[in-house]
Coordinates of C-alpha atoms and ligand atoms in Angstrom, one line a residue:
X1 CA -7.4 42.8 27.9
X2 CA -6.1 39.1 28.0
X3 CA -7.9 36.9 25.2
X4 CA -6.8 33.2 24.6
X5 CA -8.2 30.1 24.4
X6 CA -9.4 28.0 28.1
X7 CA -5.6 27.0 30.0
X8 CA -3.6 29.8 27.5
X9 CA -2.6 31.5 31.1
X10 CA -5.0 34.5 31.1
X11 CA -5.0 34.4 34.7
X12 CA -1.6 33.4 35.3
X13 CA -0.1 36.4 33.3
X14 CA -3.2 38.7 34.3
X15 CA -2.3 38.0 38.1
X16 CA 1.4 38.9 37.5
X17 CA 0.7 41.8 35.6
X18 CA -1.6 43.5 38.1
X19 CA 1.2 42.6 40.4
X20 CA 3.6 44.6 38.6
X21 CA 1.8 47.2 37.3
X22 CA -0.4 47.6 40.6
X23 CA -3.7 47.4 38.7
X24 CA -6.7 45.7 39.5
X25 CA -7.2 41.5 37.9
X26 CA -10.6 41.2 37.1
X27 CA -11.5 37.9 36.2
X28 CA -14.9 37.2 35.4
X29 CA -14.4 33.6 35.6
X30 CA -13.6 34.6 39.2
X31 CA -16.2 36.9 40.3
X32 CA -18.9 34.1 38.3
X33 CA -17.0 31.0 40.6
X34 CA -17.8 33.3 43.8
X35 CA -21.3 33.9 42.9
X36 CA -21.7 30.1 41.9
X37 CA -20.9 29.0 45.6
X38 CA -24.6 30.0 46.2
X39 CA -26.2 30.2 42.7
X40 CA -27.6 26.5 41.2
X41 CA -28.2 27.7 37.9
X42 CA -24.7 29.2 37.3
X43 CA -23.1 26.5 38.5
X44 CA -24.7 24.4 36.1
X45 CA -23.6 26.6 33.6
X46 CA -20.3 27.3 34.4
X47 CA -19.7 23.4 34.9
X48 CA -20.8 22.1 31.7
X49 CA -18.4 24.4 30.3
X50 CA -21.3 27.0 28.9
X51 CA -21.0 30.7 28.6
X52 CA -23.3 33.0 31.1
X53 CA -25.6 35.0 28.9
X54 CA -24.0 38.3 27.3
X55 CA -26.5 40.7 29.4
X56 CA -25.9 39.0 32.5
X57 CA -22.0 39.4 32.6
X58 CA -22.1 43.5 30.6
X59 CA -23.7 44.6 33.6
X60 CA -21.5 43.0 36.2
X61 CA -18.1 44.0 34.3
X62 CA -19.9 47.7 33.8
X63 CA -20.5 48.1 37.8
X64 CA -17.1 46.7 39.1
X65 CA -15.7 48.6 36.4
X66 CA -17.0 51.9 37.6
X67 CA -15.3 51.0 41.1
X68 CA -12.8 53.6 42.5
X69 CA -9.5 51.4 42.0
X70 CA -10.4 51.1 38.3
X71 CA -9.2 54.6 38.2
X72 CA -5.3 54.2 36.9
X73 CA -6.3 51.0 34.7
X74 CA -7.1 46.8 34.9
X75 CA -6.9 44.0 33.2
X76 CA -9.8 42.2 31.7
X77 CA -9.3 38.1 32.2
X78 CA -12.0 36.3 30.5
X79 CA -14.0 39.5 29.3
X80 CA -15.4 40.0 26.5
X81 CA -15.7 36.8 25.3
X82 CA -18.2 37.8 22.6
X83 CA -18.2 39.9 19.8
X84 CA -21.7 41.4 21.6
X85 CA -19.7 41.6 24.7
X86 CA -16.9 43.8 23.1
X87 CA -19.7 45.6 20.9
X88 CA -21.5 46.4 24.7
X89 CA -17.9 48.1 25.9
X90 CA -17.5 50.1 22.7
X91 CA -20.7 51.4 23.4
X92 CA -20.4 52.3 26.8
X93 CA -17.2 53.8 26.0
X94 CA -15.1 51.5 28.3
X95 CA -11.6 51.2 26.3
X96 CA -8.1 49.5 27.2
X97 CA -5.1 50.1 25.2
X98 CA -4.0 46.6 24.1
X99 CA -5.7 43.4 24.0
X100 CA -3.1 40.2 24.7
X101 CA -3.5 37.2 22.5
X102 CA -1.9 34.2 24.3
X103 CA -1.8 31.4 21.5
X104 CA -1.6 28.2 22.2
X105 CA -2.1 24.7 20.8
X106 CA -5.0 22.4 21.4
X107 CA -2.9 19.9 22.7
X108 CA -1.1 22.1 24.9
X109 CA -4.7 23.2 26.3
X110 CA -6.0 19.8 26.7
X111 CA -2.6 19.2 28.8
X112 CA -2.8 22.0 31.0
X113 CA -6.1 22.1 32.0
X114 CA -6.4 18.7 32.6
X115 CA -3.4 18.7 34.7
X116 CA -4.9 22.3 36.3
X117 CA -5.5 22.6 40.4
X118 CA -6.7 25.6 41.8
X119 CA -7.3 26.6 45.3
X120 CA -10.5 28.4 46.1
X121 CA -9.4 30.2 48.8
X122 CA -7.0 32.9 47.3
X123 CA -7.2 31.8 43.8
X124 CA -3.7 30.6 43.0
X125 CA -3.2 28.0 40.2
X126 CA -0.9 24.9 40.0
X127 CA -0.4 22.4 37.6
X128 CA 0.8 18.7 39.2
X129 CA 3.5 18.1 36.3
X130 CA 4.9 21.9 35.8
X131 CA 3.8 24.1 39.0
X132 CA 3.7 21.8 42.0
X133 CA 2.8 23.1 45.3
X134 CA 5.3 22.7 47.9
X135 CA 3.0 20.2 49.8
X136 CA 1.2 17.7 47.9
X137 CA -2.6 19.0 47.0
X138 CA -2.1 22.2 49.4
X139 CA -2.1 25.6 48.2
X140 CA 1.7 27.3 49.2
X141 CA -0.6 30.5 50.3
X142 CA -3.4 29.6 52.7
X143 CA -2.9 25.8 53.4
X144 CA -6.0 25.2 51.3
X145 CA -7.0 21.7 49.9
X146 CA -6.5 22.2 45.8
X147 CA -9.0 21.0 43.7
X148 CA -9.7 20.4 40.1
X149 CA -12.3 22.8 38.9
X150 CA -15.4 20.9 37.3
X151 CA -15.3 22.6 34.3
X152 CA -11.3 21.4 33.3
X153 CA -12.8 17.8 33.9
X154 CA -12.3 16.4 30.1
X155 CA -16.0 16.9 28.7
X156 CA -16.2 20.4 29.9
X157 CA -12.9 21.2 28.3
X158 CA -14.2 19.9 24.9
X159 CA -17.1 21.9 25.0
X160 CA -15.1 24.9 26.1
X161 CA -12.5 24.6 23.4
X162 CA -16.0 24.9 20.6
X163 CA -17.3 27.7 22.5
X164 CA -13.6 29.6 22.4
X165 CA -13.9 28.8 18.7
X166 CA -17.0 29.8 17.6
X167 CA -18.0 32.5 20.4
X168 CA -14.5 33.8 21.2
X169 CA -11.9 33.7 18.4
X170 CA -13.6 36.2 16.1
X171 CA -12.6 38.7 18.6
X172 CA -8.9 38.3 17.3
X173 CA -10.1 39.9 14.1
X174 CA -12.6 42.4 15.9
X175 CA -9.4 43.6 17.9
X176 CA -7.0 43.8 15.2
X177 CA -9.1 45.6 12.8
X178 CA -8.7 48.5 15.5
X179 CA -5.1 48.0 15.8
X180 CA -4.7 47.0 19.3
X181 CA -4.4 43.2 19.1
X182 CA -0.5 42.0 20.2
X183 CA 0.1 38.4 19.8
X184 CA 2.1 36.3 22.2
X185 CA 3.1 32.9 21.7
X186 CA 1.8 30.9 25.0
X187 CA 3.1 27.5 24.6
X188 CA 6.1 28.2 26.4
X189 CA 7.0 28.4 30.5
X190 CA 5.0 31.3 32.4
X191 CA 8.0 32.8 33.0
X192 CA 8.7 33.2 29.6
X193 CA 5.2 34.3 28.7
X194 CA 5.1 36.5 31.3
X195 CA 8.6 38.2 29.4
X196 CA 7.3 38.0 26.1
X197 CA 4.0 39.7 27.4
X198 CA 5.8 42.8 28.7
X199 CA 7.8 43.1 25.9
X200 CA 4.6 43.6 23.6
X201 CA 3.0 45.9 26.3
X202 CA 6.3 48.0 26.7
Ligands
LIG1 P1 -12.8 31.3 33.2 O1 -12.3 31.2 34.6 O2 -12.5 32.6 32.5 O3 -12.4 30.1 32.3 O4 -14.4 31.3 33.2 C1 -15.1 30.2 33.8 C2 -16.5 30.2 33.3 O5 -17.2 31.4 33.7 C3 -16.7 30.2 31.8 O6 -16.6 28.9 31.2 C4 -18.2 30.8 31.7 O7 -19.1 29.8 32.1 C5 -18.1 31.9 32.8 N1 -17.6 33.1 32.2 C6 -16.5 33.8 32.5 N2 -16.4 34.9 31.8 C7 -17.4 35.0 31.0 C8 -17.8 35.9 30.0 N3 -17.1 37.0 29.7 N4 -19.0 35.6 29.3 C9 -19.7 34.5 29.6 N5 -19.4 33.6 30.5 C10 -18.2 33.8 31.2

């Protein structure tokens, strides 16, 4: 399970990750931004930088969970993100081995997400001043247009940085009290990260 705060590189690292290891990403954030396409409400929720209620999202992660390529393992990006959340998978007996810490500083966040472009085709993420793409504003992958996702627009990203805080964070103590937690310091290149992260793991 990947835990950090909004622009740590969950889904960087988580997409690398299932790359090596040949496991499934799941990315809530992902599966949500799909559904938001043709859901109003959601997308007003997910923009403003809000969290989608607890019940909503156990369900979702419980069915694609129970999917046949879940079989030899995942990686959880952006799930739980509450202590209820965590509290639903202990008692559904859904485990994982380790949970991944990415720290990072606020002003690192604030940087990279504001400096964040995604393309909503295949997913990839860029950032214009570390990770260009090889074209201006196109994604490398599927010629895409990139865009900058409403919610790492600078009064979402405020409002997500509280939520992290309050809702989030106390999962660091949840997970370490059950001796799983493995802290990774995030402020450097994903590369590096992405070295540091296997070397916790392994
Ligand atoms: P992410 O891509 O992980 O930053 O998620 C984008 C948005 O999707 C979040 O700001 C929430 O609105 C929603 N979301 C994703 N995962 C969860 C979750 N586990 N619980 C509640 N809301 C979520």
């Amino acid at each position: 399970m990947m835990l950090g705060a909004p622009g740590a590189g969950k889904g960087t690292i988580s997409t690398m990750l299932s790359e090596k290891y040949n496991i499934p990403h799941i990315s809530t954030g992902d599966i949500f931004r799909e559904e938001a396409k043709t859901n109003k409400e959601l997308q007003e929720i997910m923009n403003s930088g809000k969290l989608v209620p607890d019940d909503v999202v156990n369900e979702i992660v419980k069915k694609r969970l129970q999917k046949e390529d879940c079989q030899n393992g995942y990686i959880l990006d952006g799930f739980p993100r509450t202590i209820a959340q965590a509290e639903f998978l202990d008692n559904n007996n859904i485990s994982f081995d380790s949970v991944v810490d990415l720290e990072v500083t606020e002003e690192e966040v604030i940087r990279r997400l504001g400096s964040r472009r995604v393309c909503t085709k295949c997913k990839a993420v860029y950032n214009i001043t570390t990770h260009n793409p090889k074209q201006e504003n196109v994604c490398d992958n599927c010629n895409e247009t990139l865009i900058q996702r409403e919610d790492d627009k600078p009064e979402s990203i405020k409002h997500r940085l509280k939520v992290y805080l309050e809702k989030t964070a106390p999962l660091i103590e949840y997970y370490t009290k059950k001796g799983i937690l493995k802290e990774v310091d995030a402020n450097p290149s994903i590369q590096e990260v992405f070295e540091l992260t296997l070397k916790v793991l392994e």
